[in-house]
mmCIF file of C-alpha atoms and ligand atoms in Angstrom:
data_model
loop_
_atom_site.group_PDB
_atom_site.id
_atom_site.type_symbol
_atom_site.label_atom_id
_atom_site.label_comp_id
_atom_site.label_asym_id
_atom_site.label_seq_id
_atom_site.Cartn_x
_atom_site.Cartn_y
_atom_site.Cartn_z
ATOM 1 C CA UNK O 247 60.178 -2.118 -21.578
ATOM 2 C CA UNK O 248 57.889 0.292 -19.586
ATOM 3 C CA UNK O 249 57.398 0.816 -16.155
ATOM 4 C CA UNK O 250 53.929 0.840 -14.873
ATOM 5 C CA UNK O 251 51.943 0.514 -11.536
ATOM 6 C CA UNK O 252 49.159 -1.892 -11.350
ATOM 7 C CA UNK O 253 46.298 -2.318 -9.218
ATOM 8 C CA UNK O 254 44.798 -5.337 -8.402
ATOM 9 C CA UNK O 255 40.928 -5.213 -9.280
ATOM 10 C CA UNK O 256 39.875 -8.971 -8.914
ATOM 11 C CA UNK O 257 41.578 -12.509 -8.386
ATOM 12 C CA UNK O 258 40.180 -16.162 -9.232
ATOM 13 C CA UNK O 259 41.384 -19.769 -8.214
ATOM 14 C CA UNK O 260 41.902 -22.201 -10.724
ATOM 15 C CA UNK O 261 42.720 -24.519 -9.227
ATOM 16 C CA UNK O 262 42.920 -25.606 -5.147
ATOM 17 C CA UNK O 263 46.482 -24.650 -5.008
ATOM 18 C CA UNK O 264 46.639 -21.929 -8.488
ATOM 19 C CA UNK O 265 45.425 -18.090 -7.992
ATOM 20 C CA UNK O 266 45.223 -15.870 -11.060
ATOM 21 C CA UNK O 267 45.377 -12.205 -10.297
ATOM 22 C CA UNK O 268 44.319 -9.128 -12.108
ATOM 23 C CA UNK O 269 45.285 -5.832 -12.574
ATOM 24 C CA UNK O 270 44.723 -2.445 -14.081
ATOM 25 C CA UNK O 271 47.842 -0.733 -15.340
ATOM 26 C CA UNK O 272 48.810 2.826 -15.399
ATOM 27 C CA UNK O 273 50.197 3.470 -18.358
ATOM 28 C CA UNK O 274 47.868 0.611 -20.379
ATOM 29 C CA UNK O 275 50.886 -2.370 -20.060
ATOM 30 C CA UNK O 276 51.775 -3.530 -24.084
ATOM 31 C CA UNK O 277 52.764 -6.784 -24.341
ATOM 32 C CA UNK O 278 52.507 -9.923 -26.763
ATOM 33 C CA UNK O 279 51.623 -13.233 -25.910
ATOM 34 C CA UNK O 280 54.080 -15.691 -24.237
ATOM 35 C CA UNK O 281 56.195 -12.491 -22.596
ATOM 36 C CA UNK O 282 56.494 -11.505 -18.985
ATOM 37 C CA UNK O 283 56.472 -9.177 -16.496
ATOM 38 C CA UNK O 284 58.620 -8.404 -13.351
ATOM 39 C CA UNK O 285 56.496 -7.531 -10.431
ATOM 40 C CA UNK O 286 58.120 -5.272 -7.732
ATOM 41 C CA UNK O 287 56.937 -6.127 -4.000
ATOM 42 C CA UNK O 288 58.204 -5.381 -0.899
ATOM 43 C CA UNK O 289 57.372 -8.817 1.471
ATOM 44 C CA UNK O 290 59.642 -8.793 4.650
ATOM 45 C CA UNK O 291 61.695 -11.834 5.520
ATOM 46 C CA UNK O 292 61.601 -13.061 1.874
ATOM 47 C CA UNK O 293 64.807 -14.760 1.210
ATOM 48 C CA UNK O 294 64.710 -14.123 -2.571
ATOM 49 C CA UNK O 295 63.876 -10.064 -2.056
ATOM 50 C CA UNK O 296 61.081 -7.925 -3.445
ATOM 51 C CA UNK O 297 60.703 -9.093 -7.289
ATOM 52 C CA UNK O 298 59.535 -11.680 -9.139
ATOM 53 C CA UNK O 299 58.944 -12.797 -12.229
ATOM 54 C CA UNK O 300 55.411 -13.856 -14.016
ATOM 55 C CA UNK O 301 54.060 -14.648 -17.415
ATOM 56 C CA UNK O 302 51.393 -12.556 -18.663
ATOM 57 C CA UNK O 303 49.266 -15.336 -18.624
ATOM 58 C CA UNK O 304 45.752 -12.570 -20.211
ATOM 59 C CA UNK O 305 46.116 -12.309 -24.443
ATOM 60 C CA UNK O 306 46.847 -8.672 -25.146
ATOM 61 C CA UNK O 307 43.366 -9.238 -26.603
ATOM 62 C CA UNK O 308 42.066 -8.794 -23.005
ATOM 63 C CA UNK O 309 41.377 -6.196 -20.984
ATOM 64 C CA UNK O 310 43.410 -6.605 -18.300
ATOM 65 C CA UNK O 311 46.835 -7.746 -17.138
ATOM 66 C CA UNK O 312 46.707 -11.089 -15.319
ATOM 67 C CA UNK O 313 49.044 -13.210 -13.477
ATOM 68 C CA UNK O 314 48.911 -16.790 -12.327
ATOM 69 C CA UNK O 315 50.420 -18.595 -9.843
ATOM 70 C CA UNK O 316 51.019 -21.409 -6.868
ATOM 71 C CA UNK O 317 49.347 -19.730 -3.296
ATOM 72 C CA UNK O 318 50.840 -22.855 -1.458
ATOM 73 C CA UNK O 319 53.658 -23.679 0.707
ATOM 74 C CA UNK O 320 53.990 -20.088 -0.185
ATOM 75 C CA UNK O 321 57.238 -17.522 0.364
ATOM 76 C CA UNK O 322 56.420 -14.477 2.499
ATOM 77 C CA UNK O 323 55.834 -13.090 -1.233
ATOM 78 C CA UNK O 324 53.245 -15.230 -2.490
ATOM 79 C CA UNK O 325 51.820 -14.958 1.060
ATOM 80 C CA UNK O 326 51.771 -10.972 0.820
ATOM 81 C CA UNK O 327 50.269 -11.346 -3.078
ATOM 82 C CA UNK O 328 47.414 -13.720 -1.771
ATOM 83 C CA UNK O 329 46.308 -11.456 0.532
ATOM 84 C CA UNK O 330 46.719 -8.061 -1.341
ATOM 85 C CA UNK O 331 43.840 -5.652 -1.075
ATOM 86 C CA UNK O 332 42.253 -4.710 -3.955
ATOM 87 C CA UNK O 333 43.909 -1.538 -5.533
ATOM 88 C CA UNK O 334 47.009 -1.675 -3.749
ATOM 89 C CA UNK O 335 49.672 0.209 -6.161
ATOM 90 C CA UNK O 336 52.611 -2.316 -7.444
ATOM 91 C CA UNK O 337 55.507 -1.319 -9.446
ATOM 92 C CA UNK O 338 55.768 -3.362 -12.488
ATOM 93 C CA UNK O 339 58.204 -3.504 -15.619
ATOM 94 C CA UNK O 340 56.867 -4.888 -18.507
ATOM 95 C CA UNK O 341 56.749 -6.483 -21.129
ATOM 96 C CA UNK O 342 60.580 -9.045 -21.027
ATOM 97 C CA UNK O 343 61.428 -11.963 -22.704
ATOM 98 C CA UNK O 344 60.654 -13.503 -26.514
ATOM 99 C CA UNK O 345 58.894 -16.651 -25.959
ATOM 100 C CA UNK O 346 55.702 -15.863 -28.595
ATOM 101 C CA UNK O 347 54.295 -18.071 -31.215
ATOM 102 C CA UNK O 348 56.078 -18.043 -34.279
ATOM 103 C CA UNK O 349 54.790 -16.363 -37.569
ATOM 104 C CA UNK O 350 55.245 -19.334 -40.125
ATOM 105 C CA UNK O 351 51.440 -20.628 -40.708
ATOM 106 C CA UNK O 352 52.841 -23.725 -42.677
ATOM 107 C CA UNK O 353 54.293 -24.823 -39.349
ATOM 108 C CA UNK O 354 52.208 -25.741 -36.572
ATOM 109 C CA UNK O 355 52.759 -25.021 -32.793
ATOM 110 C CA UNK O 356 52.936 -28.152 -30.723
ATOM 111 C CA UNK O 357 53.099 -26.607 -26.877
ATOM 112 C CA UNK O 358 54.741 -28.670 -24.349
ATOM 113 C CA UNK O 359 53.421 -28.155 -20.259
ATOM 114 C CA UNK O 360 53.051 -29.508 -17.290
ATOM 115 C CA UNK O 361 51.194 -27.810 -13.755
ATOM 116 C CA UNK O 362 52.200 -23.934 -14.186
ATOM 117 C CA UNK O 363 54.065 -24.442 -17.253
ATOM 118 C CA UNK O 364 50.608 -23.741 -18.926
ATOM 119 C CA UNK O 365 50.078 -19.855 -18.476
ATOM 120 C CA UNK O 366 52.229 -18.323 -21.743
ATOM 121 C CA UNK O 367 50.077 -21.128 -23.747
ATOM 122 C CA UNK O 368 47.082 -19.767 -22.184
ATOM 123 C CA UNK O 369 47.758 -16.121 -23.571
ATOM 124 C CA UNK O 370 48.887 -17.155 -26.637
ATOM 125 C CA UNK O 371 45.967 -19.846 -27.435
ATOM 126 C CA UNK O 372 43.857 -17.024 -26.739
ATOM 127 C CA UNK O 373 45.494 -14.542 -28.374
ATOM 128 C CA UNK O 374 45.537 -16.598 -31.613
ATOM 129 C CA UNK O 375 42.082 -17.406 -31.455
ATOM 130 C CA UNK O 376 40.883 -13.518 -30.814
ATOM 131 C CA UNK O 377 42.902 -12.553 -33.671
ATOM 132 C CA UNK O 378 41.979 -15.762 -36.118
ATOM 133 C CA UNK O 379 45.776 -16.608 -36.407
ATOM 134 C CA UNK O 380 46.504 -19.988 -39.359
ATOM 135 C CA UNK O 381 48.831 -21.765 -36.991
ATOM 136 C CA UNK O 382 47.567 -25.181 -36.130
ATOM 137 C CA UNK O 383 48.429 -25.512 -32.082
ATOM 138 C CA UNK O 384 48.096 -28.689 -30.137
ATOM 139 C CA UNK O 385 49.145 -27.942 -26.596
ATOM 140 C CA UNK O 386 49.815 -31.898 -24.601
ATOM 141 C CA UNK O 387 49.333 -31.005 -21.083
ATOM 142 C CA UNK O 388 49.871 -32.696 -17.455
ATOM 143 C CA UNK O 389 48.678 -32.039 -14.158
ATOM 144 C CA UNK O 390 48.822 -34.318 -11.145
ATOM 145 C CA UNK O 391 45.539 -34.272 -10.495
ATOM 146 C CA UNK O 392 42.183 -33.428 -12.938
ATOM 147 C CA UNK O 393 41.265 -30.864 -9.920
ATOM 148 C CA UNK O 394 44.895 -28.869 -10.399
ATOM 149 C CA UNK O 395 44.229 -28.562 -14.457
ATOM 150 C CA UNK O 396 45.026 -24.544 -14.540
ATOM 151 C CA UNK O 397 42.344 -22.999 -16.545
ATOM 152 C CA UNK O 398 40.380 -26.293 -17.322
ATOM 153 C CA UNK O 399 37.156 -24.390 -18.319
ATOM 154 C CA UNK O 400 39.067 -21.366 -20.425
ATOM 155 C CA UNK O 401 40.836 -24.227 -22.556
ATOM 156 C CA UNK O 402 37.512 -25.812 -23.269
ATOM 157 C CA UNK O 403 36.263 -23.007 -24.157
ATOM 158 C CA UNK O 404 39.089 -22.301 -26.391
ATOM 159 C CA UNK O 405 39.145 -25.178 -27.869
ATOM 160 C CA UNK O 406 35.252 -25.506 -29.203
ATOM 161 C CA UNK O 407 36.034 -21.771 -30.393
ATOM 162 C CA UNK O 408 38.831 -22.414 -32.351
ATOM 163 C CA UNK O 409 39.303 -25.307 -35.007
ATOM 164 C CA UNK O 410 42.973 -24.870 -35.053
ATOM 165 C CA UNK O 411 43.081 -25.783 -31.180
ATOM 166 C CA UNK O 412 43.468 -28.936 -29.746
ATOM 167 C CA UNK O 413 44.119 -29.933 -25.859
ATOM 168 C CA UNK O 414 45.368 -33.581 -24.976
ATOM 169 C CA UNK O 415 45.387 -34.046 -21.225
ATOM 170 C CA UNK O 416 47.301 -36.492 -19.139
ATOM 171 C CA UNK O 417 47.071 -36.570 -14.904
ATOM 172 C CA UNK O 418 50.048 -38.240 -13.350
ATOM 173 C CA UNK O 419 49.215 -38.622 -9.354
ATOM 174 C CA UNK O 420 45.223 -39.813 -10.198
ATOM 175 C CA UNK O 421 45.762 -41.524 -6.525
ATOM 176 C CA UNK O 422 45.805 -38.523 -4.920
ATOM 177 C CA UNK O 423 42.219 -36.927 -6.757
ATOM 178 C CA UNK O 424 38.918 -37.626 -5.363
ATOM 179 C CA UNK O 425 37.583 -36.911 -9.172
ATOM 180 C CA UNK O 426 35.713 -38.792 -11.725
ATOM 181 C CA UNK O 427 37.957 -38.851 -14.370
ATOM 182 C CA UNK O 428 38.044 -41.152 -17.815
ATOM 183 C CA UNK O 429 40.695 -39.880 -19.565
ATOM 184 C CA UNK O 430 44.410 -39.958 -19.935
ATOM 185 C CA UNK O 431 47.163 -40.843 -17.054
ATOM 186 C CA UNK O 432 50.942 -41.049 -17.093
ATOM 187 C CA UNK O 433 53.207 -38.538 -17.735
ATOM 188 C CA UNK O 434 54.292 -36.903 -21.195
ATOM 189 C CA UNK O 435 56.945 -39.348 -22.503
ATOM 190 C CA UNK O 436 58.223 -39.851 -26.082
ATOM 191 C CA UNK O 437 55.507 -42.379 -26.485
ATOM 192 C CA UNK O 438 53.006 -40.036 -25.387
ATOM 193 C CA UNK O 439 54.317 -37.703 -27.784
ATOM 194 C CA UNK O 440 54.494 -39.343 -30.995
ATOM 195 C CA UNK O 441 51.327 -40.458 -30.265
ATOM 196 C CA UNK O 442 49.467 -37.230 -29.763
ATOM 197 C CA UNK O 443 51.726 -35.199 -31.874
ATOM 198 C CA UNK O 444 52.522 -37.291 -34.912
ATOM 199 C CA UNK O 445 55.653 -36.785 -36.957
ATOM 200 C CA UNK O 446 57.331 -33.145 -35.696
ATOM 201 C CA UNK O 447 58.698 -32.579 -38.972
ATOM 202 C CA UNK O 448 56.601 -29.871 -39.595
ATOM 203 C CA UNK O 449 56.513 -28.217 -35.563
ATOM 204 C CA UNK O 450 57.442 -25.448 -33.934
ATOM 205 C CA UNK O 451 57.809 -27.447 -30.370
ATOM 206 C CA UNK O 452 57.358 -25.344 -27.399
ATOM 207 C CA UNK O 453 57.790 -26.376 -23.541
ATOM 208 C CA UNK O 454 57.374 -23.450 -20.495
ATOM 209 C CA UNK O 455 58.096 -24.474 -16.800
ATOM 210 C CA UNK O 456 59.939 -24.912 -13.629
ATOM 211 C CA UNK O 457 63.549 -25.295 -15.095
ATOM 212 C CA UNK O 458 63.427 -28.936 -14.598
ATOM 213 C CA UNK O 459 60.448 -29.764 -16.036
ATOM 214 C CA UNK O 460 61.374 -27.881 -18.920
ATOM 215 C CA UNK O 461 64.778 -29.782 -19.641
ATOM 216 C CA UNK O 462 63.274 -32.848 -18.884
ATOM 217 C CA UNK O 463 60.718 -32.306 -21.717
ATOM 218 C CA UNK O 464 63.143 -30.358 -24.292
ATOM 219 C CA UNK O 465 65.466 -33.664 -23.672
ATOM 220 C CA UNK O 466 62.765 -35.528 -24.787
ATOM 221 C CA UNK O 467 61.643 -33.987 -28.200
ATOM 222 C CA UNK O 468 65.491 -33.503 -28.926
ATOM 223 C CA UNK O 469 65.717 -37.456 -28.548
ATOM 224 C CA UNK O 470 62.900 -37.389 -30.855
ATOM 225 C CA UNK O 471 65.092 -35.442 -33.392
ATOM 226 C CA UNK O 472 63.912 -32.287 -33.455
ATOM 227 C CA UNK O 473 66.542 -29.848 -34.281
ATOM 228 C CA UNK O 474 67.386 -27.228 -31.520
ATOM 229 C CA UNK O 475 66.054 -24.170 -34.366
ATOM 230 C CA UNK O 476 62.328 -25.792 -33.830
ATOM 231 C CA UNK O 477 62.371 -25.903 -30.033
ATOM 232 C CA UNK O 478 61.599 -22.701 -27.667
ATOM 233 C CA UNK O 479 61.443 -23.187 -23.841
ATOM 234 C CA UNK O 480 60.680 -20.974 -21.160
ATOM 235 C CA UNK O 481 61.865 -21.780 -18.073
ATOM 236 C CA UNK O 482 60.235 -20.568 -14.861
ATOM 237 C CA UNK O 483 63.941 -19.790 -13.255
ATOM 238 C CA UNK O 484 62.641 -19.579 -9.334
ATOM 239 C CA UNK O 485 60.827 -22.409 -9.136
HETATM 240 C C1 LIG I 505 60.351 -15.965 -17.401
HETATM 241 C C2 LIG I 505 59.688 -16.435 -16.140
HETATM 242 C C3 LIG I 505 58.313 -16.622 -16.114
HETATM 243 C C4 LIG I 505 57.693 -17.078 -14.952
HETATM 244 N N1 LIG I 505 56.341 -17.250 -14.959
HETATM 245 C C5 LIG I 505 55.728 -17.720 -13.848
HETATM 246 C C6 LIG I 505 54.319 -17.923 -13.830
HETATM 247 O O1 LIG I 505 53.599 -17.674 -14.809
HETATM 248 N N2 LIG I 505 53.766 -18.397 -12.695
HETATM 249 C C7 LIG I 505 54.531 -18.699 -11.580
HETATM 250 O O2 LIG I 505 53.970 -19.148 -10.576
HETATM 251 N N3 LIG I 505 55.847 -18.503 -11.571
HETATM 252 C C8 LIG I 505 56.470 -18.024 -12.672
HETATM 253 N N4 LIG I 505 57.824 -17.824 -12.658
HETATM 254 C C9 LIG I 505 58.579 -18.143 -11.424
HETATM 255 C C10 LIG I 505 58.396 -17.021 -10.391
HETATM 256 O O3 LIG I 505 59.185 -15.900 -10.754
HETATM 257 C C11 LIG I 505 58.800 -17.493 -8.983
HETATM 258 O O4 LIG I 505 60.181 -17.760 -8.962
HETATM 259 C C12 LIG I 505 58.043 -18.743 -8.567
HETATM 260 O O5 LIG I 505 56.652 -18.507 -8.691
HETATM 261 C C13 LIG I 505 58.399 -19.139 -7.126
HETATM 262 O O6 LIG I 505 57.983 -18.110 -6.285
HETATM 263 P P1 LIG I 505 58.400 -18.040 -4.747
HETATM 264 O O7 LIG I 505 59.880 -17.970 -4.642
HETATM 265 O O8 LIG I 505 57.669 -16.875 -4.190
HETATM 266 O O9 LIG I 505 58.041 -19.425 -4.138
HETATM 267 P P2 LIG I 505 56.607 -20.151 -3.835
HETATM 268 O O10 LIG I 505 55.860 -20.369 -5.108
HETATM 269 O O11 LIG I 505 55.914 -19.477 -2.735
HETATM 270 O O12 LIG I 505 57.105 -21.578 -3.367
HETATM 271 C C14 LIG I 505 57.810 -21.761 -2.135
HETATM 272 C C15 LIG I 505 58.867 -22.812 -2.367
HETATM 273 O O13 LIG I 505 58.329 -24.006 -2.946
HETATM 274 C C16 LIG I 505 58.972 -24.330 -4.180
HETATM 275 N N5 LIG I 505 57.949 -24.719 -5.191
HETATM 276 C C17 LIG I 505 56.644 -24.388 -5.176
HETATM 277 N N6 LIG I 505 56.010 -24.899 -6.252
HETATM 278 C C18 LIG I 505 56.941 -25.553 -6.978
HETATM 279 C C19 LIG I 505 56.918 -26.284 -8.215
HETATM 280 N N7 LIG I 505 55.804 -26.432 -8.949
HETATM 281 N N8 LIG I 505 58.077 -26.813 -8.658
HETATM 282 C C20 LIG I 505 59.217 -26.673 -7.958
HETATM 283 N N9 LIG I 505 59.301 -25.991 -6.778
HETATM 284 C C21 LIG I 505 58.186 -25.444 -6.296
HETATM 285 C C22 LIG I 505 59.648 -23.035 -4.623
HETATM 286 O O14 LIG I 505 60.887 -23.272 -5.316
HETATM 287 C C23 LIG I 505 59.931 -22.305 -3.335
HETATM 288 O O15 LIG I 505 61.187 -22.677 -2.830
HETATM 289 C C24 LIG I 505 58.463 -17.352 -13.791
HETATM 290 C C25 LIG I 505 59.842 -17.139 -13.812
HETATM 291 C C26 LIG I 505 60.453 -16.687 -14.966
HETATM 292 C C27 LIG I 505 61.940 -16.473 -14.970
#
């Protein structure tokens, strides 16, 4: 683990209520796909102090460090981070944690997520498709609404550039979208699942998240019976 400074040199929404945020780093950050960073910032009155945590949600294939996350009903440090000029200097250590695909190709990589849960899968989609990697990766994927689908246009992209991807989508609150949309609705249940997925016998199974949401979904593939060896979770501890 090093630590760096970053500077912020652009920021995107992606969704009404999801920012991503980019940085330079000084050194040049190292990390693999899936791990995390903490992010030092001093926000006065925050109850839960100056650091957080965020996935990397950029490949290492990229050039630039990027985070992601919720800008509303935002804590006086997500209120400081929306509003950061650009090249202000943050303190950051990096890279923590071990959630990354696995290495087996004759296993494939079925990725579990629902709202925010999505950004390690982002870098590590990416990552396998700049590098080419064998694993077969399905990623099954809710949002509440088709409008809060983090990085809607980057997995479509993704997914036409790599044969080994494919994205199922579900929304869960359609009633509260104003958008067209035809497909899937409901949330990820075991029926869901074996219908999308197939069999696990042969998956890796993968779910990143608020805590809860993560429980709730590594409750459900372990009442599927897969073995606690093939599941990894990554739980967003904060939220
Ligand atoms: C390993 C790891 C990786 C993480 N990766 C990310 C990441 O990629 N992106 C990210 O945004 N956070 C990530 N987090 C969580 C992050 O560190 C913060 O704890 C989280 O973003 C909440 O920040 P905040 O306290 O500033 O609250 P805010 O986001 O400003 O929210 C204010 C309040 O609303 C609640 N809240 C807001 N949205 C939700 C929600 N969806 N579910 C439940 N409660 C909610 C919060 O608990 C908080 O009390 C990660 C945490 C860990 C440990």
């Amino acid at each position: 683990m090093t630590e760096v400074v970053l500077s912020l040199v652009s920021s995107r929404p992606e969704t009404p209520s999801v920012r991503s945020f980019m940085f330079t780093s000084e050194p040049p950050a190292k990390w693999d796909a899936g791990q995390y960073l903490m992010l030092r910032m001093e926000a006065p009155g925050d109850p839960r102090g100056p650091s957080r945590m965020f996935t990397i949600s950029a490949s290492p294939t990229e050039p630039r460090v990027m985070i992601t996350t919720h800008v509303v009903n935002r804590s006086p440090f997500k209120e400081k981070l929306a509003g950061l000029p650009f090249g202000t200097p943050l303190k950051a250590r990096v890279p923590m944690g071990t959630f990354g695909l696995h290495d087996d190709a004759t296993k494939r990589a079925v990725f579990l997520a629902g709202g925010i849960g999505i950004t390690p899968f982002r870098s590590m989609i990416r990552r396998a498709t700049d590098a080419g990697l064998p694993q077969d990766i399905l990623l099954l994927y809710s949002a509440r609404t088709p409008e809060e689908i983090v990085f809607r246009r980057d997995l479509e992209i993704l997914e036409d550039d790599n044969p080994l991807f494919k994205m199922v989508t579900t929304i869960t609150r359609m009633e509260d979208s104003t958008e067209h949309w035809d497909g899937l609705t409901g949330h990820i249940d075991a029926a869901f699942v074996r219908k999308h997925a197939g069999p696990l016998d042969d998956a890796i199974v993968y779910a990143a998240g608020p805590p809860a949401s993560v429980q709730g979904l590594v409750d459900l593939v372990a009442g599927l019976g897969v073995p606690n060896e093939r599941i990894r979770a990554e739980r967003f501890t904060g939220y």
